[in-house]
Amino acid sequence: MANEEMKEGWNGEMGAQWVRRHDSYDRMLAPWAELLAATAAIRPGEHVLDVGCGNGITTREAARAAAPDGTVTGVDLSAPMLAHARTVAGQEGLSNVELRQADAQTDDLAPGGDRPGYDVVVSRFGVMFFDDPVAAFANIRKVTAPGGRLALVTWAPVQRQQWLLEMITAALQHVPPPELPTGPDQPGMFGLSTTERIEAVLEGSGWSDVAVTEHPRPMVIGGGTTLDDAMDYLEGSRPAQM
């Protein structure tokens, strides 16, 4: 079975942690959510697929952009995060949102109704974890309408992640070196971190006119509220636990 380790993690403590800290994560990642929205430029009436939608903040923003006649389908492996996403979408009165538990590499992602495919596919840090990324993006392309567009945000290489390197440098004063997250050719946080890797995966899965641009953004650990929030994030984050 594909992506079994990711399914287990995102339906276990990792997924539960993202739900508990959803406010902090959304604030931390807001600069990239804004970048994604600007790049995707979703228009009213368009049908959108959000891959790895998690707690659903990018799905909800897409739904507002596509309203009143457009729709957004968010897919994710994590049942806890999807449950949270459904609750918030309902509270915000977003009736044009569908949230599915699905593996974007292997499952049928086709939109409902008589729509021929999605006009736009988006993802904020949700597409780096596939066991077979070429198969995954081919599966996504299969349900994208002719002329449809794809907008993704992924991490740059670990060597340029100051927030992570600072954390590791501080930890090295007290503990042995951790095992760093995976590189650009393996599933994981940095699985699509270089231009060469992104181009190879997308072109290998049938996408064309691929353009990769770096957009440095500041990220405030813990979401920029209190020191306790920052420490709570650091103590519970995967890099800290390594």
Short mmCIF file of N, CA and C in Angstrom, two decimals, residues 9-191:
data_model
loop_
_atom_site.label_atom_id
_atom_site.label_comp_id
_atom_site.label_asym_id
_atom_site.label_seq_id
_atom_site.Cartn_x
_atom_site.Cartn_y
_atom_site.Cartn_z
N GLY A 9 0.82 8.36 10.53
CA GLY A 9 1.21 9.55 11.28
C GLY A 9 0.14 10.62 11.32
N TRP A 10 -0.46 10.91 10.15
CA TRP A 10 -1.44 11.99 10.10
C TRP A 10 -2.78 11.60 10.70
N ASN A 11 -3.01 10.32 10.92
CA ASN A 11 -4.22 9.89 11.62
C ASN A 11 -3.94 9.55 13.09
N GLY A 12 -2.71 9.79 13.52
CA GLY A 12 -2.32 9.54 14.89
C GLY A 12 -2.00 10.84 15.60
N GLU A 13 -0.93 10.81 16.39
CA GLU A 13 -0.59 11.96 17.22
C GLU A 13 -0.22 13.19 16.39
N MET A 14 0.42 12.97 15.26
CA MET A 14 0.81 14.12 14.44
C MET A 14 -0.41 14.90 13.96
N GLY A 15 -1.43 14.18 13.47
CA GLY A 15 -2.64 14.87 13.03
C GLY A 15 -3.36 15.53 14.18
N ALA A 16 -3.44 14.84 15.33
CA ALA A 16 -4.09 15.42 16.50
C ALA A 16 -3.38 16.68 16.97
N GLN A 17 -2.06 16.68 16.89
CA GLN A 17 -1.27 17.84 17.29
C GLN A 17 -1.56 19.03 16.39
N TRP A 18 -1.67 18.79 15.09
CA TRP A 18 -1.98 19.89 14.17
C TRP A 18 -3.36 20.47 14.43
N VAL A 19 -4.30 19.63 14.86
CA VAL A 19 -5.62 20.16 15.21
C VAL A 19 -5.53 21.00 16.48
N ARG A 20 -4.83 20.50 17.51
CA ARG A 20 -4.70 21.24 18.76
C ARG A 20 -4.04 22.60 18.55
N ARG A 21 -3.07 22.65 17.65
CA ARG A 21 -2.30 23.88 17.46
C ARG A 21 -2.69 24.61 16.17
N HIS A 22 -3.89 24.40 15.71
CA HIS A 22 -4.25 24.93 14.38
C HIS A 22 -4.09 26.44 14.30
N ASP A 23 -4.42 27.17 15.36
CA ASP A 23 -4.27 28.62 15.31
C ASP A 23 -2.81 29.02 15.13
N SER A 24 -1.93 28.38 15.90
CA SER A 24 -0.51 28.70 15.80
C SER A 24 0.04 28.37 14.41
N TYR A 25 -0.30 27.17 13.91
CA TYR A 25 0.19 26.78 12.59
C TYR A 25 -0.33 27.72 11.50
N ASP A 26 -1.60 28.08 11.59
CA ASP A 26 -2.17 28.96 10.55
C ASP A 26 -1.50 30.33 10.57
N ARG A 27 -1.21 30.85 11.77
CA ARG A 27 -0.52 32.14 11.84
C ARG A 27 0.92 32.02 11.33
N MET A 28 1.59 30.95 11.71
CA MET A 28 2.97 30.75 11.27
C MET A 28 3.08 30.67 9.75
N LEU A 29 2.13 29.98 9.15
CA LEU A 29 2.21 29.71 7.71
C LEU A 29 1.40 30.70 6.87
N ALA A 30 0.86 31.73 7.51
CA ALA A 30 0.04 32.70 6.80
C ALA A 30 0.76 33.35 5.61
N PRO A 31 2.07 33.69 5.72
CA PRO A 31 2.71 34.31 4.55
C PRO A 31 2.68 33.43 3.31
N TRP A 32 2.73 32.11 3.50
CA TRP A 32 2.72 31.21 2.35
C TRP A 32 1.30 30.92 1.87
N ALA A 33 0.33 30.98 2.77
CA ALA A 33 -1.06 30.87 2.33
C ALA A 33 -1.43 32.07 1.46
N GLU A 34 -0.95 33.25 1.85
CA GLU A 34 -1.21 34.46 1.05
C GLU A 34 -0.51 34.37 -0.31
N LEU A 35 0.72 33.86 -0.31
CA LEU A 35 1.44 33.67 -1.57
C LEU A 35 0.71 32.70 -2.48
N LEU A 36 0.23 31.60 -1.91
CA LEU A 36 -0.50 30.60 -2.70
C LEU A 36 -1.75 31.21 -3.32
N ALA A 37 -2.50 31.97 -2.52
CA ALA A 37 -3.73 32.59 -3.04
C ALA A 37 -3.42 33.56 -4.17
N ALA A 38 -2.35 34.34 -4.01
CA ALA A 38 -2.00 35.30 -5.05
C ALA A 38 -1.56 34.60 -6.33
N THR A 39 -0.83 33.50 -6.19
CA THR A 39 -0.34 32.77 -7.36
C THR A 39 -1.46 32.03 -8.08
N ALA A 40 -2.33 31.40 -7.31
CA ALA A 40 -3.43 30.63 -7.92
C ALA A 40 -4.44 31.54 -8.59
N ALA A 41 -4.67 32.72 -8.03
CA ALA A 41 -5.59 33.71 -8.61
C ALA A 41 -6.94 33.08 -8.97
N ILE A 42 -7.55 32.41 -8.00
CA ILE A 42 -8.82 31.74 -8.22
C ILE A 42 -9.90 32.77 -8.51
N ARG A 43 -10.71 32.48 -9.52
CA ARG A 43 -11.76 33.40 -9.94
C ARG A 43 -13.13 32.84 -9.60
N PRO A 44 -14.13 33.72 -9.44
CA PRO A 44 -15.49 33.24 -9.18
C PRO A 44 -15.94 32.25 -10.25
N GLY A 45 -16.55 31.17 -9.81
CA GLY A 45 -17.06 30.16 -10.72
C GLY A 45 -16.10 29.03 -11.01
N GLU A 46 -14.85 29.14 -10.57
CA GLU A 46 -13.88 28.07 -10.84
C GLU A 46 -14.05 26.94 -9.82
N HIS A 47 -13.64 25.75 -10.26
CA HIS A 47 -13.69 24.56 -9.41
C HIS A 47 -12.26 24.20 -9.03
N VAL A 48 -12.03 24.02 -7.74
CA VAL A 48 -10.68 23.96 -7.19
C VAL A 48 -10.48 22.67 -6.41
N LEU A 49 -9.28 22.10 -6.54
CA LEU A 49 -8.85 20.96 -5.73
C LEU A 49 -7.72 21.42 -4.83
N ASP A 50 -7.86 21.22 -3.51
CA ASP A 50 -6.83 21.58 -2.54
C ASP A 50 -6.23 20.28 -2.01
N VAL A 51 -4.98 20.00 -2.35
CA VAL A 51 -4.33 18.74 -2.02
C VAL A 51 -3.56 18.88 -0.71
N GLY A 52 -3.81 17.96 0.23
CA GLY A 52 -3.20 18.06 1.54
C GLY A 52 -3.75 19.26 2.30
N CYS A 53 -5.08 19.38 2.32
CA CYS A 53 -5.73 20.60 2.81
C CYS A 53 -5.65 20.75 4.32
N GLY A 54 -5.37 19.66 5.05
CA GLY A 54 -5.20 19.75 6.50
C GLY A 54 -6.40 20.33 7.21
N ASN A 55 -6.15 21.32 8.05
CA ASN A 55 -7.23 21.95 8.83
C ASN A 55 -8.12 22.86 8.01
N GLY A 56 -7.78 23.08 6.74
CA GLY A 56 -8.72 23.67 5.81
C GLY A 56 -8.66 25.17 5.61
N ILE A 57 -7.64 25.85 6.12
CA ILE A 57 -7.64 27.31 5.95
C ILE A 57 -7.49 27.70 4.49
N THR A 58 -6.64 26.99 3.72
CA THR A 58 -6.50 27.33 2.31
C THR A 58 -7.74 26.92 1.52
N THR A 59 -8.40 25.86 1.95
CA THR A 59 -9.65 25.44 1.31
C THR A 59 -10.72 26.50 1.48
N ARG A 60 -10.82 27.04 2.67
CA ARG A 60 -11.85 28.05 2.93
C ARG A 60 -11.56 29.34 2.16
N GLU A 61 -10.29 29.72 2.09
CA GLU A 61 -9.95 30.91 1.32
C GLU A 61 -10.27 30.70 -0.16
N ALA A 62 -9.98 29.52 -0.67
CA ALA A 62 -10.31 29.21 -2.06
C ALA A 62 -11.81 29.24 -2.29
N ALA A 63 -12.57 28.74 -1.32
CA ALA A 63 -14.03 28.71 -1.46
C ALA A 63 -14.59 30.12 -1.54
N ARG A 64 -14.04 31.02 -0.75
CA ARG A 64 -14.51 32.40 -0.82
C ARG A 64 -14.17 33.04 -2.16
N ALA A 65 -12.98 32.71 -2.67
CA ALA A 65 -12.58 33.28 -3.97
C ALA A 65 -13.42 32.73 -5.11
N ALA A 66 -13.82 31.46 -5.02
CA ALA A 66 -14.58 30.82 -6.11
C ALA A 66 -16.07 31.09 -6.05
N ALA A 67 -16.56 31.57 -4.93
CA ALA A 67 -17.99 31.83 -4.77
C ALA A 67 -18.47 32.90 -5.76
N PRO A 68 -19.74 32.91 -6.11
CA PRO A 68 -20.79 32.06 -5.55
C PRO A 68 -21.00 30.73 -6.28
N ASP A 69 -20.50 30.62 -7.50
CA ASP A 69 -20.84 29.45 -8.31
C ASP A 69 -19.74 28.40 -8.34
N GLY A 70 -18.55 28.73 -7.90
CA GLY A 70 -17.47 27.77 -7.90
C GLY A 70 -17.48 26.89 -6.66
N THR A 71 -16.68 25.82 -6.71
CA THR A 71 -16.62 24.88 -5.60
C THR A 71 -15.16 24.55 -5.28
N VAL A 72 -14.94 24.05 -4.08
CA VAL A 72 -13.61 23.61 -3.67
C VAL A 72 -13.72 22.24 -3.03
N THR A 73 -12.88 21.33 -3.48
CA THR A 73 -12.75 20.00 -2.87
C THR A 73 -11.39 19.93 -2.19
N GLY A 74 -11.40 19.72 -0.88
CA GLY A 74 -10.16 19.54 -0.14
C GLY A 74 -9.95 18.08 0.17
N VAL A 75 -8.75 17.57 -0.09
CA VAL A 75 -8.44 16.17 0.21
C VAL A 75 -7.24 16.10 1.13
N ASP A 76 -7.27 15.13 2.03
CA ASP A 76 -6.17 14.94 2.98
C ASP A 76 -6.24 13.52 3.50
N LEU A 77 -5.10 13.05 4.02
CA LEU A 77 -5.05 11.73 4.65
C LEU A 77 -5.62 11.74 6.06
N SER A 78 -5.64 12.89 6.71
CA SER A 78 -5.88 12.98 8.15
C SER A 78 -7.35 13.15 8.50
N ALA A 79 -7.94 12.13 9.10
CA ALA A 79 -9.33 12.24 9.55
C ALA A 79 -9.50 13.30 10.63
N PRO A 80 -8.60 13.41 11.63
CA PRO A 80 -8.79 14.46 12.65
C PRO A 80 -8.76 15.87 12.07
N MET A 81 -7.86 16.12 11.14
CA MET A 81 -7.78 17.45 10.56
C MET A 81 -8.98 17.75 9.67
N LEU A 82 -9.45 16.76 8.93
CA LEU A 82 -10.63 16.96 8.10
C LEU A 82 -11.87 17.23 8.94
N ALA A 83 -11.99 16.55 10.09
CA ALA A 83 -13.13 16.80 10.98
C ALA A 83 -13.11 18.25 11.46
N HIS A 84 -11.92 18.73 11.82
CA HIS A 84 -11.81 20.13 12.23
C HIS A 84 -12.16 21.05 11.06
N ALA A 85 -11.65 20.74 9.88
CA ALA A 85 -11.92 21.57 8.71
C ALA A 85 -13.42 21.64 8.41
N ARG A 86 -14.12 20.53 8.52
CA ARG A 86 -15.57 20.52 8.27
C ARG A 86 -16.30 21.40 9.29
N THR A 87 -15.89 21.31 10.54
CA THR A 87 -16.53 22.10 11.58
C THR A 87 -16.39 23.58 11.31
N VAL A 88 -15.17 24.02 10.99
CA VAL A 88 -14.94 25.45 10.77
C VAL A 88 -15.64 25.94 9.50
N ALA A 89 -15.60 25.12 8.43
CA ALA A 89 -16.29 25.52 7.20
C ALA A 89 -17.79 25.69 7.45
N GLY A 90 -18.36 24.80 8.26
CA GLY A 90 -19.77 24.93 8.61
C GLY A 90 -20.04 26.17 9.43
N GLN A 91 -19.17 26.46 10.39
CA GLN A 91 -19.33 27.65 11.21
C GLN A 91 -19.25 28.92 10.38
N GLU A 92 -18.45 28.89 9.33
CA GLU A 92 -18.30 30.06 8.47
C GLU A 92 -19.33 30.12 7.35
N GLY A 93 -20.23 29.14 7.31
CA GLY A 93 -21.31 29.16 6.33
C GLY A 93 -20.88 28.91 4.91
N LEU A 94 -19.79 28.15 4.73
CA LEU A 94 -19.28 27.89 3.37
C LEU A 94 -19.94 26.63 2.82
N SER A 95 -20.90 26.81 1.96
CA SER A 95 -21.66 25.68 1.42
C SER A 95 -21.04 25.11 0.14
N ASN A 96 -19.98 25.74 -0.38
CA ASN A 96 -19.37 25.27 -1.63
C ASN A 96 -18.08 24.50 -1.38
N VAL A 97 -17.96 23.90 -0.19
CA VAL A 97 -16.77 23.14 0.19
C VAL A 97 -17.12 21.67 0.38
N GLU A 98 -16.30 20.79 -0.20
CA GLU A 98 -16.37 19.36 0.06
C GLU A 98 -15.02 18.91 0.58
N LEU A 99 -15.01 18.12 1.65
CA LEU A 99 -13.77 17.65 2.25
C LEU A 99 -13.77 16.13 2.26
N ARG A 100 -12.73 15.54 1.67
CA ARG A 100 -12.65 14.09 1.52
C ARG A 100 -11.37 13.55 2.14
N GLN A 101 -11.48 12.41 2.80
CA GLN A 101 -10.28 11.69 3.21
C GLN A 101 -9.85 10.84 2.03
N ALA A 102 -8.69 11.17 1.47
CA ALA A 102 -8.24 10.49 0.25
C ALA A 102 -6.73 10.61 0.13
N ASP A 103 -6.15 9.63 -0.56
CA ASP A 103 -4.73 9.64 -0.90
C ASP A 103 -4.63 10.15 -2.34
N ALA A 104 -4.04 11.33 -2.50
CA ALA A 104 -3.97 11.94 -3.82
C ALA A 104 -3.11 11.16 -4.80
N GLN A 105 -2.30 10.22 -4.30
CA GLN A 105 -1.48 9.40 -5.20
C GLN A 105 -2.29 8.27 -5.83
N THR A 106 -3.25 7.73 -5.10
CA THR A 106 -3.89 6.49 -5.56
C THR A 106 -5.40 6.57 -5.70
N ASP A 107 -6.06 7.49 -5.03
CA ASP A 107 -7.52 7.50 -5.01
C ASP A 107 -8.10 8.32 -6.16
N ASP A 108 -9.37 8.06 -6.45
CA ASP A 108 -10.08 8.81 -7.48
C ASP A 108 -10.44 10.18 -6.91
N LEU A 109 -9.92 11.23 -7.50
CA LEU A 109 -10.15 12.59 -7.01
C LEU A 109 -11.16 13.36 -7.83
N ALA A 110 -11.83 12.69 -8.74
CA ALA A 110 -12.72 13.37 -9.69
C ALA A 110 -13.76 14.21 -8.96
N PRO A 111 -14.05 15.40 -9.50
CA PRO A 111 -15.09 16.24 -8.89
C PRO A 111 -16.46 15.63 -9.08
N GLY A 112 -17.36 16.03 -8.21
CA GLY A 112 -18.73 15.52 -8.33
C GLY A 112 -19.50 16.22 -9.43
N GLY A 113 -20.71 15.78 -9.64
CA GLY A 113 -21.57 16.40 -10.64
C GLY A 113 -21.09 16.14 -12.04
N ASP A 114 -21.40 17.06 -12.94
CA ASP A 114 -21.04 16.89 -14.34
C ASP A 114 -19.83 17.73 -14.73
N ARG A 115 -19.05 18.16 -13.74
CA ARG A 115 -17.87 18.96 -14.05
C ARG A 115 -16.80 18.09 -14.70
N PRO A 116 -16.15 18.57 -15.77
CA PRO A 116 -15.15 17.76 -16.47
C PRO A 116 -13.84 17.63 -15.72
N GLY A 117 -13.59 18.51 -14.78
CA GLY A 117 -12.34 18.48 -14.02
C GLY A 117 -12.17 19.78 -13.28
N TYR A 118 -11.10 19.86 -12.49
CA TYR A 118 -10.83 21.07 -11.72
C TYR A 118 -10.13 22.11 -12.58
N ASP A 119 -10.52 23.35 -12.38
CA ASP A 119 -9.87 24.45 -13.10
C ASP A 119 -8.53 24.80 -12.46
N VAL A 120 -8.44 24.62 -11.15
CA VAL A 120 -7.24 25.00 -10.40
C VAL A 120 -6.94 23.92 -9.36
N VAL A 121 -5.67 23.58 -9.21
CA VAL A 121 -5.21 22.71 -8.14
C VAL A 121 -4.23 23.50 -7.28
N VAL A 122 -4.43 23.49 -5.96
CA VAL A 122 -3.55 24.23 -5.06
C VAL A 122 -3.06 23.31 -3.95
N SER A 123 -1.94 23.68 -3.35
CA SER A 123 -1.47 22.98 -2.16
C SER A 123 -0.45 23.83 -1.42
N ARG A 124 -0.66 23.98 -0.13
CA ARG A 124 0.30 24.64 0.74
C ARG A 124 1.01 23.57 1.56
N PHE A 125 2.23 23.24 1.18
CA PHE A 125 3.06 22.27 1.90
C PHE A 125 2.37 20.92 2.07
N GLY A 126 1.62 20.48 1.06
CA GLY A 126 0.89 19.22 1.19
C GLY A 126 1.27 18.15 0.19
N VAL A 127 2.31 18.39 -0.64
CA VAL A 127 2.57 17.45 -1.74
C VAL A 127 3.99 16.88 -1.73
N MET A 128 4.69 17.00 -0.60
CA MET A 128 6.09 16.57 -0.56
C MET A 128 6.26 15.16 -0.02
N PHE A 129 5.16 14.51 0.33
CA PHE A 129 5.25 13.30 1.14
C PHE A 129 4.91 12.01 0.38
N PHE A 130 4.64 12.10 -0.91
CA PHE A 130 4.22 10.92 -1.66
C PHE A 130 5.36 9.92 -1.81
N ASP A 131 5.03 8.62 -1.68
CA ASP A 131 6.00 7.57 -1.98
C ASP A 131 6.44 7.64 -3.44
N ASP A 132 5.49 7.95 -4.32
CA ASP A 132 5.75 8.04 -5.76
C ASP A 132 5.17 9.36 -6.26
N PRO A 133 5.92 10.46 -6.19
CA PRO A 133 5.35 11.75 -6.57
C PRO A 133 4.95 11.85 -8.03
N VAL A 134 5.65 11.15 -8.92
CA VAL A 134 5.27 11.19 -10.33
C VAL A 134 3.88 10.58 -10.51
N ALA A 135 3.64 9.45 -9.87
CA ALA A 135 2.31 8.83 -9.94
C ALA A 135 1.26 9.74 -9.33
N ALA A 136 1.60 10.41 -8.22
CA ALA A 136 0.65 11.28 -7.56
C ALA A 136 0.24 12.45 -8.45
N PHE A 137 1.22 13.11 -9.04
CA PHE A 137 0.89 14.26 -9.88
C PHE A 137 0.24 13.85 -11.19
N ALA A 138 0.50 12.65 -11.66
CA ALA A 138 -0.23 12.14 -12.83
C ALA A 138 -1.69 11.91 -12.46
N ASN A 139 -1.93 11.40 -11.26
CA ASN A 139 -3.30 11.17 -10.79
C ASN A 139 -4.04 12.49 -10.64
N ILE A 140 -3.35 13.51 -10.15
CA ILE A 140 -3.96 14.83 -10.01
C ILE A 140 -4.23 15.44 -11.37
N ARG A 141 -3.28 15.30 -12.29
CA ARG A 141 -3.47 15.86 -13.63
C ARG A 141 -4.67 15.24 -14.33
N LYS A 142 -4.91 13.96 -14.05
CA LYS A 142 -6.01 13.23 -14.70
C LYS A 142 -7.36 13.87 -14.41
N VAL A 143 -7.50 14.54 -13.25
CA VAL A 143 -8.79 15.15 -12.89
C VAL A 143 -8.77 16.66 -13.04
N THR A 144 -7.75 17.18 -13.72
CA THR A 144 -7.66 18.62 -13.98
C THR A 144 -8.20 18.91 -15.38
N ALA A 145 -9.05 19.90 -15.48
CA ALA A 145 -9.66 20.24 -16.76
C ALA A 145 -8.61 20.73 -17.76
N PRO A 146 -8.85 20.56 -19.05
CA PRO A 146 -7.92 21.10 -20.05
C PRO A 146 -7.66 22.58 -19.80
N GLY A 147 -6.40 22.96 -19.81
CA GLY A 147 -6.04 24.35 -19.54
C GLY A 147 -6.00 24.70 -18.06
N GLY A 148 -6.27 23.71 -17.20
CA GLY A 148 -6.24 23.97 -15.77
C GLY A 148 -4.83 24.28 -15.27
N ARG A 149 -4.75 24.90 -14.13
CA ARG A 149 -3.45 25.32 -13.61
C ARG A 149 -3.20 24.75 -12.21
N LEU A 150 -1.93 24.69 -11.87
CA LEU A 150 -1.46 24.09 -10.63
C LEU A 150 -0.59 25.10 -9.90
N ALA A 151 -0.89 25.36 -8.62
CA ALA A 151 -0.11 26.29 -7.82
C ALA A 151 0.26 25.61 -6.51
N LEU A 152 1.56 25.47 -6.26
CA LEU A 152 2.05 24.75 -5.10
C LEU A 152 3.01 25.61 -4.30
N VAL A 153 3.02 25.40 -2.98
CA VAL A 153 4.06 25.95 -2.12
C VAL A 153 4.76 24.79 -1.45
N THR A 154 6.08 24.69 -1.62
CA THR A 154 6.89 23.67 -0.94
C THR A 154 8.08 24.36 -0.28
N TRP A 155 8.72 23.65 0.64
CA TRP A 155 9.87 24.21 1.33
C TRP A 155 11.11 24.24 0.42
N ALA A 156 11.93 25.27 0.59
CA ALA A 156 13.25 25.30 -0.03
C ALA A 156 14.16 24.32 0.72
N PRO A 157 15.36 24.04 0.21
CA PRO A 157 16.24 23.08 0.88
C PRO A 157 16.52 23.44 2.33
N VAL A 158 16.79 22.43 3.12
CA VAL A 158 16.99 22.61 4.56
C VAL A 158 18.09 23.61 4.86
N GLN A 159 19.11 23.70 4.01
CA GLN A 159 20.21 24.63 4.26
C GLN A 159 19.76 26.08 4.28
N ARG A 160 18.56 26.38 3.74
CA ARG A 160 18.06 27.75 3.72
C ARG A 160 16.92 27.97 4.70
N GLN A 161 16.71 27.01 5.60
CA GLN A 161 15.64 27.12 6.59
C GLN A 161 16.21 27.62 7.92
N GLN A 162 16.31 28.94 8.04
CA GLN A 162 16.95 29.52 9.22
C GLN A 162 16.23 29.11 10.50
N TRP A 163 14.89 29.09 10.46
CA TRP A 163 14.13 28.76 11.66
C TRP A 163 14.47 27.36 12.16
N LEU A 164 14.69 26.43 11.23
CA LEU A 164 15.01 25.06 11.60
C LEU A 164 16.47 24.92 12.03
N LEU A 165 17.36 25.59 11.32
CA LEU A 165 18.78 25.49 11.65
C LEU A 165 19.09 26.13 13.00
N GLU A 166 18.39 27.22 13.32
CA GLU A 166 18.58 27.83 14.63
C GLU A 166 18.15 26.88 15.75
N MET A 167 17.05 26.18 15.53
CA MET A 167 16.57 25.22 16.50
C MET A 167 17.58 24.09 16.70
N ILE A 168 18.13 23.60 15.60
CA ILE A 168 19.08 22.50 15.67
C ILE A 168 20.38 22.96 16.34
N THR A 169 20.83 24.17 16.00
CA THR A 169 22.06 24.69 16.59
C THR A 169 21.94 24.80 18.10
N ALA A 170 20.80 25.29 18.57
CA ALA A 170 20.59 25.39 20.01
C ALA A 170 20.55 24.02 20.67
N ALA A 171 19.90 23.08 20.00
CA ALA A 171 19.78 21.74 20.58
C ALA A 171 21.11 21.03 20.66
N LEU A 172 22.01 21.31 19.71
CA LEU A 172 23.30 20.62 19.67
C LEU A 172 24.18 20.95 20.88
N GLN A 173 23.83 21.98 21.61
CA GLN A 173 24.57 22.29 22.83
C GLN A 173 24.25 21.31 23.95
N HIS A 174 23.19 20.51 23.75
CA HIS A 174 22.72 19.65 24.83
C HIS A 174 22.53 18.19 24.43
N VAL A 175 22.34 17.93 23.14
CA VAL A 175 22.03 16.56 22.70
C VAL A 175 22.85 16.24 21.46
N PRO A 176 22.99 14.96 21.11
CA PRO A 176 23.70 14.58 19.88
C PRO A 176 22.96 15.09 18.65
N PRO A 177 23.65 15.16 17.50
CA PRO A 177 23.00 15.65 16.27
C PRO A 177 21.78 14.81 15.92
N PRO A 178 20.68 15.46 15.53
CA PRO A 178 19.48 14.72 15.14
C PRO A 178 19.59 14.19 13.72
N GLU A 179 18.70 13.31 13.37
CA GLU A 179 18.57 12.88 11.97
C GLU A 179 17.75 13.93 11.25
N LEU A 180 18.34 14.61 10.30
CA LEU A 180 17.66 15.70 9.62
C LEU A 180 16.52 15.18 8.74
N PRO A 181 15.51 16.03 8.47
CA PRO A 181 14.45 15.63 7.56
C PRO A 181 15.00 15.20 6.20
N THR A 182 14.22 14.46 5.49
CA THR A 182 14.68 13.86 4.24
C THR A 182 15.03 14.90 3.19
N GLY A 183 15.81 14.48 2.20
CA GLY A 183 16.28 15.36 1.14
C GLY A 183 15.32 15.43 -0.02
N PRO A 184 15.75 16.05 -1.12
CA PRO A 184 14.84 16.37 -2.22
C PRO A 184 14.42 15.17 -3.07
N ASP A 185 14.97 14.00 -2.83
CA ASP A 185 14.57 12.84 -3.62
C ASP A 185 13.81 11.81 -2.80
N GLN A 186 13.43 12.16 -1.58
CA GLN A 186 12.73 11.21 -0.71
C GLN A 186 11.47 11.86 -0.15
N PRO A 187 10.45 11.05 0.16
CA PRO A 187 9.24 11.61 0.74
C PRO A 187 9.55 12.29 2.07
N GLY A 188 8.99 13.45 2.30
CA GLY A 188 9.20 14.16 3.54
C GLY A 188 9.14 15.66 3.33
N MET A 189 9.41 16.37 4.37
CA MET A 189 9.28 17.82 4.36
C MET A 189 10.01 18.49 3.20
N PHE A 190 11.18 17.97 2.84
CA PHE A 190 11.99 18.57 1.79
C PHE A 190 11.99 17.71 0.52
N GLY A 191 10.93 16.94 0.33
CA GLY A 191 10.85 16.03 -0.80
C GLY A 191 10.71 16.71 -2.15
#
